[in-house]
Amino acid sequence: MADFSGSDLTCLRGERLVFGGLSFSAKSGDAVMLRGRNGAGKSSLLRLMAGLLAPRSGALCWNGESIADDRAAHHARTHYLGHQDAIKPVLTVRDNLRLWGQLRGVPDLEAAIDRALNALQIHHLSRVTGRYLSSGQKRRTALARILIGESHLWLLDEPTVGLDRESCAELAQLIAEFRARGGVVVYSTHIDLDVENPTILDLDDFAIPMVEWLAEQDDIEDMAQAMRAPSSQEAAQ
Amino acid sequence: MNGFLAILRRDLSLALRQGADSVMVVAFFIVTTTLFPFGVGPEVNILARIASGVIWVSALLAAMLSLERVFQADYEDGSLELLTLSPVSLELLILGKVLAHWLTTGLPLIIAAPLMAVMLNMDQDGFAILMIAMLLGTPALSLIGAIGAALILGARRGGVLVSLLVLPLYIPVLIFGAGAVEAALLGISATAQLQIMAAILLLTLAAAPFATAHAVRQAME
């Protein structure tokens, strides 16, 4: 039984405070849906979860262990689907997928690629080079990537962009199968994806004004200084 | 190790399918070298005297020309993000990418160098040492260059910036590379210069992947 949780997460991008004091918890088979207006920090949260960003404060834990402690293990159990499809225009769909399988050390890779291509119904495209794919087909290829190799956590950032209605239903089906196998899914979407009772995390609830946050930080620093001050005097003596 | 070979193979097949880049680097090298006789005049002795320096400077510029594309394409299409997130250590993957870069740009330069040496009327005694020095020097150029290429990710007009960052770091390679050939031409042993170049190569081999990986992670934030 896996347990993925985050506590008291604060995310600072550049000079903008995206969200603060965010906590969540998800167990095997759970789906977490991220909601919020544009810029609320859905992508940032997913990048935090993937380990691409470090939180300003707070911690992300998998089974109680911080993901920052063993990055390789976290990367091995996670599949991240970002805004970009990472498809090379000169390589075929199969060659594009092969690299990601090889990096994960997937056994019997060609068969695994076949299965993934069949699941997304793009097997007929396996020899087509990336430049001839439509944007929906590229998105499907990117989705095929997350089916290759063992994983326990899917982080999907707007997975439905570029997909038609049918593909969205297939995606929902894939998510359901993954959850049935005990996987955890965190996703953000603007259209309704037919996922069974997801936990909804509304990022608008965690937006805090920069001024308030800064005041809070100042307090902490002041306190820290106050505590440090006597000891530095002692050191001087 | 499999990850290293996987990325190396992918980058090589990408370079093969977009062959223009490699050809362009060699063509740039040949054209730049050819400019010098026009500039300094066709006096045979002068050309022979400056040959090693000219070849090294042109090689530096040619190697730099191709740096921008080491990470840029992967950065733009999101592949770099996924490489950062792969279970294989990013340092190893970067080493694979740098090796692919060297095989597609450094190696062709080494092969083209003797031809340019002949054109510049360099004495035959220097040829072997020139090749050895380039064999030691060009991988160091790729490794140092990768740091610069990673640092400019996300910057506009990165190409100019990368030359400003990287060219000063290329100076030691230039000094000892040209020095080794000079020594050989004077009939002295070039061992000392070659050893220093080997040391530079080992140092960059040990340090550059970490520096580059750090810069790449920074670019992902």
PDB file of C-alpha atoms in Angstrom, chain B:
ATOM      1  CA  MET B   1      25.529   2.144 -18.283  1.00  0.00           C
ATOM      2  CA  ASN B   2      22.566   1.144 -20.475  1.00  0.00           C
ATOM      3  CA  GLY B   3      21.185   4.627 -20.100  1.00  0.00           C
ATOM      4  CA  PHE B   4      24.502   6.067 -21.253  1.00  0.00           C
ATOM      5  CA  LEU B   5      24.483   3.895 -24.385  1.00  0.00           C
ATOM      6  CA  ALA B   6      20.801   4.589 -25.023  1.00  0.00           C
ATOM      7  CA  ILE B   7      21.241   8.365 -25.055  1.00  0.00           C
ATOM      8  CA  LEU B   8      24.475   8.078 -27.039  1.00  0.00           C
ATOM      9  CA  ARG B   9      22.744   5.954 -29.662  1.00  0.00           C
ATOM     10  CA  ARG B  10      19.771   8.296 -29.838  1.00  0.00           C
ATOM     11  CA  ASP B  11      21.890  11.414 -30.198  1.00  0.00           C
ATOM     12  CA  LEU B  12      24.036   9.789 -32.873  1.00  0.00           C
ATOM     13  CA  SER B  13      21.016   8.697 -34.879  1.00  0.00           C
ATOM     14  CA  LEU B  14      19.563  12.186 -34.524  1.00  0.00           C
ATOM     15  CA  ALA B  15      22.837  13.681 -35.759  1.00  0.00           C
ATOM     16  CA  LEU B  16      22.937  11.207 -38.627  1.00  0.00           C
ATOM     17  CA  ARG B  17      19.443  12.123 -39.746  1.00  0.00           C
ATOM     18  CA  GLN B  18      20.118  15.819 -39.440  1.00  0.00           C
ATOM     19  CA  GLY B  19      23.600  15.446 -40.932  1.00  0.00           C
ATOM     20  CA  ALA B  20      23.841  19.076 -41.949  1.00  0.00           C
ATOM     21  CA  ASP B  21      25.122  20.122 -38.520  1.00  0.00           C
ATOM     22  CA  SER B  22      28.295  18.033 -38.627  1.00  0.00           C
ATOM     23  CA  VAL B  23      29.041  19.026 -42.195  1.00  0.00           C
ATOM     24  CA  MET B  24      28.519  22.663 -41.303  1.00  0.00           C
ATOM     25  CA  VAL B  25      31.035  22.514 -38.463  1.00  0.00           C
ATOM     26  CA  VAL B  26      33.724  21.037 -40.716  1.00  0.00           C
ATOM     27  CA  ALA B  27      32.872  23.459 -43.507  1.00  0.00           C
ATOM     28  CA  PHE B  28      33.128  26.371 -41.061  1.00  0.00           C
ATOM     29  CA  PHE B  29      36.515  25.066 -39.909  1.00  0.00           C
ATOM     30  CA  ILE B  30      37.801  24.828 -43.490  1.00  0.00           C
ATOM     31  CA  VAL B  31      36.480  28.235 -44.498  1.00  0.00           C
ATOM     32  CA  THR B  32      37.895  30.002 -41.433  1.00  0.00           C
ATOM     33  CA  THR B  33      41.302  28.414 -41.918  1.00  0.00           C
ATOM     34  CA  THR B  34      41.240  29.365 -45.567  1.00  0.00           C
ATOM     35  CA  LEU B  35      40.609  33.015 -44.683  1.00  0.00           C
ATOM     36  CA  PHE B  36      44.039  33.395 -43.058  1.00  0.00           C
ATOM     37  CA  PRO B  37      46.168  33.019 -46.215  1.00  0.00           C
ATOM     38  CA  PHE B  38      43.971  35.719 -47.792  1.00  0.00           C
ATOM     39  CA  GLY B  39      44.461  37.939 -44.800  1.00  0.00           C
ATOM     40  CA  VAL B  40      48.178  37.565 -44.117  1.00  0.00           C
ATOM     41  CA  GLY B  41      49.260  36.991 -47.707  1.00  0.00           C
ATOM     42  CA  PRO B  42      50.552  33.891 -49.461  1.00  0.00           C
ATOM     43  CA  GLU B  43      54.075  34.087 -48.012  1.00  0.00           C
ATOM     44  CA  VAL B  44      54.896  30.402 -47.454  1.00  0.00           C
ATOM     45  CA  ASN B  45      57.163  30.853 -44.424  1.00  0.00           C
ATOM     46  CA  ILE B  46      54.743  33.055 -42.557  1.00  0.00           C
ATOM     47  CA  LEU B  47      51.920  30.582 -43.144  1.00  0.00           C
ATOM     48  CA  ALA B  48      54.030  27.686 -41.929  1.00  0.00           C
ATOM     49  CA  ARG B  49      54.921  29.711 -38.834  1.00  0.00           C
ATOM     50  CA  ILE B  50      51.312  30.486 -37.894  1.00  0.00           C
ATOM     51  CA  ALA B  51      49.765  27.200 -39.093  1.00  0.00           C
ATOM     52  CA  SER B  52      49.354  25.473 -35.727  1.00  0.00           C
ATOM     53  CA  GLY B  53      47.818  28.543 -34.098  1.00  0.00           C
ATOM     54  CA  VAL B  54      45.452  29.128 -37.001  1.00  0.00           C
ATOM     55  CA  ILE B  55      44.269  25.530 -36.993  1.00  0.00           C
ATOM     56  CA  TRP B  56      43.646  25.559 -33.256  1.00  0.00           C
ATOM     57  CA  VAL B  57      41.801  28.866 -33.248  1.00  0.00           C
ATOM     58  CA  SER B  58      39.610  27.754 -36.150  1.00  0.00           C
ATOM     59  CA  ALA B  59      38.917  24.452 -34.405  1.00  0.00           C
ATOM     60  CA  LEU B  60      37.895  26.280 -31.219  1.00  0.00           C
ATOM     61  CA  LEU B  61      35.510  28.514 -33.120  1.00  0.00           C
ATOM     62  CA  ALA B  62      34.063  25.597 -35.069  1.00  0.00           C
ATOM     63  CA  ALA B  63      33.540  23.537 -31.924  1.00  0.00           C
ATOM     64  CA  MET B  64      31.838  26.501 -30.300  1.00  0.00           C
ATOM     65  CA  LEU B  65      29.528  26.995 -33.242  1.00  0.00           C
ATOM     66  CA  SER B  66      27.841  23.669 -32.584  1.00  0.00           C
ATOM     67  CA  LEU B  67      27.522  24.038 -28.812  1.00  0.00           C
ATOM     68  CA  GLU B  68      24.167  25.721 -28.748  1.00  0.00           C
ATOM     69  CA  ARG B  69      22.421  22.693 -30.121  1.00  0.00           C
ATOM     70  CA  VAL B  70      23.741  20.231 -27.529  1.00  0.00           C
ATOM     71  CA  PHE B  71      20.807  20.848 -25.192  1.00  0.00           C
ATOM     72  CA  GLN B  72      18.670  23.432 -26.982  1.00  0.00           C
ATOM     73  CA  ALA B  73      16.501  21.059 -29.022  1.00  0.00           C
ATOM     74  CA  ASP B  74      15.935  18.748 -26.054  1.00  0.00           C
ATOM     75  CA  TYR B  75      15.116  21.748 -23.898  1.00  0.00           C
ATOM     76  CA  GLU B  76      12.561  23.094 -26.334  1.00  0.00           C
ATOM     77  CA  ASP B  77      10.662  19.875 -26.946  1.00  0.00           C
ATOM     78  CA  GLY B  78      10.572  18.792 -23.306  1.00  0.00           C
ATOM     79  CA  SER B  79      12.980  15.857 -23.665  1.00  0.00           C
ATOM     80  CA  LEU B  80      15.465  17.437 -21.279  1.00  0.00           C
ATOM     81  CA  GLU B  81      12.782  17.538 -18.599  1.00  0.00           C
ATOM     82  CA  LEU B  82      12.220  13.828 -19.020  1.00  0.00           C
ATOM     83  CA  LEU B  83      15.953  13.107 -19.047  1.00  0.00           C
ATOM     84  CA  THR B  84      16.214  14.957 -15.740  1.00  0.00           C
ATOM     85  CA  LEU B  85      13.364  12.801 -14.433  1.00  0.00           C
ATOM     86  CA  SER B  86      14.769   9.488 -15.611  1.00  0.00           C
ATOM     87  CA  PRO B  87      16.062   7.011 -13.023  1.00  0.00           C
ATOM     88  CA  VAL B  88      19.489   7.110 -14.675  1.00  0.00           C
ATOM     89  CA  SER B  89      21.741   9.768 -13.186  1.00  0.00           C
ATOM     90  CA  LEU B  90      21.687  12.975 -15.180  1.00  0.00           C
ATOM     91  CA  GLU B  91      25.491  13.223 -15.049  1.00  0.00           C
ATOM     92  CA  LEU B  92      25.828   9.956 -16.939  1.00  0.00           C
ATOM     93  CA  LEU B  93      23.264  11.009 -19.539  1.00  0.00           C
ATOM     94  CA  ILE B  94      25.101  14.287 -20.031  1.00  0.00           C
ATOM     95  CA  LEU B  95      28.345  12.420 -20.530  1.00  0.00           C
ATOM     96  CA  GLY B  96      26.579  10.386 -23.208  1.00  0.00           C
ATOM     97  CA  LYS B  97      25.320  13.515 -24.914  1.00  0.00           C
ATOM     98  CA  VAL B  98      28.770  15.116 -24.784  1.00  0.00           C
ATOM     99  CA  LEU B  99      30.366  12.000 -26.255  1.00  0.00           C
ATOM    100  CA  ALA B 100      27.820  12.075 -29.075  1.00  0.00           C
ATOM    101  CA  HIS B 101      28.624  15.753 -29.621  1.00  0.00           C
ATOM    102  CA  TRP B 102      32.334  15.022 -29.763  1.00  0.00           C
ATOM    103  CA  LEU B 103      31.894  12.108 -32.161  1.00  0.00           C
ATOM    104  CA  THR B 104      29.865  14.267 -34.523  1.00  0.00           C
ATOM    105  CA  THR B 105      31.926  17.463 -34.340  1.00  0.00           C
ATOM    106  CA  GLY B 106      35.316  16.897 -32.676  1.00  0.00           C
ATOM    107  CA  LEU B 107      36.236  13.799 -34.606  1.00  0.00           C
ATOM    108  CA  PRO B 108      35.496  15.262 -38.058  1.00  0.00           C
ATOM    109  CA  LEU B 109      37.631  18.269 -37.087  1.00  0.00           C
ATOM    110  CA  ILE B 110      40.559  16.012 -36.229  1.00  0.00           C
ATOM    111  CA  ILE B 111      40.249  14.325 -39.609  1.00  0.00           C
ATOM    112  CA  ALA B 112      40.066  17.649 -41.435  1.00  0.00           C
ATOM    113  CA  ALA B 113      42.986  19.209 -39.527  1.00  0.00           C
ATOM    114  CA  PRO B 114      45.885  17.571 -41.440  1.00  0.00           C
ATOM    115  CA  LEU B 115      44.381  18.740 -44.720  1.00  0.00           C
ATOM    116  CA  MET B 116      44.387  22.290 -43.449  1.00  0.00           C
ATOM    117  CA  ALA B 117      47.936  21.797 -42.177  1.00  0.00           C
ATOM    118  CA  VAL B 118      49.024  20.850 -45.677  1.00  0.00           C
ATOM    119  CA  MET B 119      47.293  23.897 -47.094  1.00  0.00           C
ATOM    120  CA  LEU B 120      49.116  26.152 -44.633  1.00  0.00           C
ATOM    121  CA  ASN B 121      52.441  24.540 -45.518  1.00  0.00           C
ATOM    122  CA  MET B 122      53.026  23.195 -42.040  1.00  0.00           C
ATOM    123  CA  ASP B 123      56.100  20.991 -41.694  1.00  0.00           C
ATOM    124  CA  GLN B 124      55.310  17.279 -41.742  1.00  0.00           C
ATOM    125  CA  ASP B 125      57.014  16.782 -38.368  1.00  0.00           C
ATOM    126  CA  GLY B 126      54.082  18.492 -36.687  1.00  0.00           C
ATOM    127  CA  PHE B 127      51.285  16.360 -38.161  1.00  0.00           C
ATOM    128  CA  ALA B 128      51.333  13.463 -35.722  1.00  0.00           C
ATOM    129  CA  ILE B 129      51.531  15.723 -32.679  1.00  0.00           C
ATOM    130  CA  LEU B 130      48.778  17.952 -34.088  1.00  0.00           C
ATOM    131  CA  MET B 131      46.469  14.957 -34.360  1.00  0.00           C
ATOM    132  CA  ILE B 132      47.350  13.675 -30.880  1.00  0.00           C
ATOM    133  CA  ALA B 133      46.939  17.133 -29.362  1.00  0.00           C
ATOM    134  CA  MET B 134      43.544  17.504 -31.023  1.00  0.00           C
ATOM    135  CA  LEU B 135      42.552  14.055 -29.863  1.00  0.00           C
ATOM    136  CA  LEU B 136      43.233  15.193 -26.305  1.00  0.00           C
ATOM    137  CA  GLY B 137      41.976  18.744 -26.736  1.00  0.00           C
ATOM    138  CA  THR B 138      38.673  18.461 -28.608  1.00  0.00           C
ATOM    139  CA  PRO B 139      36.920  16.228 -26.018  1.00  0.00           C
ATOM    140  CA  ALA B 140      37.867  18.819 -23.398  1.00  0.00           C
ATOM    141  CA  LEU B 141      36.341  21.484 -25.638  1.00  0.00           C
ATOM    142  CA  SER B 142      33.089  19.517 -25.840  1.00  0.00           C
ATOM    143  CA  LEU B 143      33.018  18.963 -22.077  1.00  0.00           C
ATOM    144  CA  ILE B 144      33.707  22.602 -21.202  1.00  0.00           C
ATOM    145  CA  GLY B 145      31.298  23.716 -23.895  1.00  0.00           C
ATOM    146  CA  ALA B 146      28.507  21.586 -22.445  1.00  0.00           C
ATOM    147  CA  ILE B 147      28.632  23.617 -19.228  1.00  0.00           C
ATOM    148  CA  GLY B 148      28.178  26.810 -21.216  1.00  0.00           C
ATOM    149  CA  ALA B 149      25.447  25.259 -23.341  1.00  0.00           C
ATOM    150  CA  ALA B 150      23.534  24.222 -20.238  1.00  0.00           C
ATOM    151  CA  LEU B 151      23.948  27.619 -18.588  1.00  0.00           C
ATOM    152  CA  ILE B 152      22.372  29.501 -21.475  1.00  0.00           C
ATOM    153  CA  LEU B 153      19.235  27.350 -21.580  1.00  0.00           C
ATOM    154  CA  GLY B 154      16.217  29.590 -21.553  1.00  0.00           C
ATOM    155  CA  ALA B 155      18.221  32.708 -22.408  1.00  0.00           C
ATOM    156  CA  ARG B 156      17.480  34.645 -25.537  1.00  0.00           C
ATOM    157  CA  ARG B 157      20.337  35.071 -28.014  1.00  0.00           C
ATOM    158  CA  GLY B 158      22.107  32.216 -26.303  1.00  0.00           C
ATOM    159  CA  GLY B 159      24.565  31.738 -29.131  1.00  0.00           C
ATOM    160  CA  VAL B 160      26.496  34.924 -28.441  1.00  0.00           C
ATOM    161  CA  LEU B 161      26.323  34.419 -24.721  1.00  0.00           C
ATOM    162  CA  VAL B 162      27.731  30.922 -24.916  1.00  0.00           C
ATOM    163  CA  SER B 163      30.805  32.143 -26.791  1.00  0.00           C
ATOM    164  CA  LEU B 164      31.439  34.774 -24.130  1.00  0.00           C
ATOM    165  CA  LEU B 165      31.129  32.159 -21.416  1.00  0.00           C
ATOM    166  CA  VAL B 166      33.101  29.424 -23.032  1.00  0.00           C
ATOM    167  CA  LEU B 167      35.874  31.008 -25.095  1.00  0.00           C
ATOM    168  CA  PRO B 168      37.907  32.233 -22.089  1.00  0.00           C
ATOM    169  CA  LEU B 169      37.798  28.693 -20.700  1.00  0.00           C
ATOM    170  CA  TYR B 170      39.140  27.361 -23.993  1.00  0.00           C
ATOM    171  CA  ILE B 171      42.376  29.367 -23.666  1.00  0.00           C
ATOM    172  CA  PRO B 172      44.417  26.712 -21.789  1.00  0.00           C
ATOM    173  CA  VAL B 173      43.570  24.116 -24.432  1.00  0.00           C
ATOM    174  CA  LEU B 174      44.601  26.599 -27.121  1.00  0.00           C
ATOM    175  CA  ILE B 175      47.904  27.476 -25.450  1.00  0.00           C
ATOM    176  CA  PHE B 176      49.045  23.934 -24.862  1.00  0.00           C
ATOM    177  CA  GLY B 177      47.563  22.564 -28.087  1.00  0.00           C
ATOM    178  CA  ALA B 178      49.391  25.082 -30.208  1.00  0.00           C
ATOM    179  CA  GLY B 179      52.450  24.794 -27.953  1.00  0.00           C
ATOM    180  CA  ALA B 180      52.693  21.050 -28.467  1.00  0.00           C
ATOM    181  CA  VAL B 181      52.743  21.463 -32.237  1.00  0.00           C
ATOM    182  CA  GLU B 182      55.299  24.298 -31.994  1.00  0.00           C
ATOM    183  CA  ALA B 183      57.568  22.072 -29.934  1.00  0.00           C
ATOM    184  CA  ALA B 184      57.302  19.238 -32.432  1.00  0.00           C
ATOM    185  CA  LEU B 185      58.116  21.619 -35.281  1.00  0.00           C
ATOM    186  CA  LEU B 186      61.224  22.843 -33.423  1.00  0.00           C
ATOM    187  CA  GLY B 187      62.269  19.257 -32.916  1.00  0.00           C
ATOM    188  CA  ILE B 188      61.809  19.296 -29.117  1.00  0.00           C
ATOM    189  CA  SER B 189      59.753  16.763 -27.229  1.00  0.00           C
ATOM    190  CA  ALA B 190      56.114  17.778 -26.877  1.00  0.00           C
ATOM    191  CA  THR B 191      55.480  15.363 -24.013  1.00  0.00           C
ATOM    192  CA  ALA B 192      55.073  18.068 -21.387  1.00  0.00           C
ATOM    193  CA  GLN B 193      52.383  19.927 -23.333  1.00  0.00           C
ATOM    194  CA  LEU B 194      50.562  16.712 -24.167  1.00  0.00           C
ATOM    195  CA  GLN B 195      50.615  15.644 -20.543  1.00  0.00           C
ATOM    196  CA  ILE B 196      49.119  18.943 -19.470  1.00  0.00           C
ATOM    197  CA  MET B 197      46.436  18.530 -22.126  1.00  0.00           C
ATOM    198  CA  ALA B 198      45.699  15.053 -20.855  1.00  0.00           C
ATOM    199  CA  ALA B 199      45.434  16.517 -17.360  1.00  0.00           C
ATOM    200  CA  ILE B 200      42.999  19.175 -18.605  1.00  0.00           C
ATOM    201  CA  LEU B 201      40.952  16.451 -20.268  1.00  0.00           C
ATOM    202  CA  LEU B 202      40.823  14.355 -17.098  1.00  0.00           C
ATOM    203  CA  LEU B 203      39.912  17.363 -14.987  1.00  0.00           C
ATOM    204  CA  THR B 204      37.077  18.394 -17.290  1.00  0.00           C
ATOM    205  CA  LEU B 205      35.934  14.781 -17.583  1.00  0.00           C
ATOM    206  CA  ALA B 206      35.602  14.607 -13.819  1.00  0.00           C
ATOM    207  CA  ALA B 207      34.090  18.029 -13.208  1.00  0.00           C
ATOM    208  CA  ALA B 208      32.108  19.037 -16.282  1.00  0.00           C
ATOM    209  CA  PRO B 209      29.293  16.447 -16.069  1.00  0.00           C
ATOM    210  CA  PHE B 210      28.457  17.582 -12.534  1.00  0.00           C
ATOM    211  CA  ALA B 211      28.612  21.269 -13.380  1.00  0.00           C
ATOM    212  CA  THR B 212      26.505  20.688 -16.488  1.00  0.00           C
ATOM    213  CA  ALA B 213      23.929  18.568 -14.645  1.00  0.00           C
ATOM    214  CA  HIS B 214      23.619  21.283 -12.049  1.00  0.00           C
ATOM    215  CA  ALA B 215      23.082  23.914 -14.718  1.00  0.00           C
ATOM    216  CA  VAL B 216      20.471  21.738 -16.444  1.00  0.00           C
ATOM    217  CA  ARG B 217      18.556  21.177 -13.198  1.00  0.00           C
ATOM    218  CA  GLN B 218      18.666  24.913 -12.622  1.00  0.00           C
ATOM    219  CA  ALA B 219      17.210  25.484 -16.075  1.00  0.00           C
ATOM    220  CA  MET B 220      14.315  23.124 -15.284  1.00  0.00           C
ATOM    221  CA  GLU B 221      13.170  25.213 -12.308  1.00  0.00           C
TER     222      GLU B 221
END
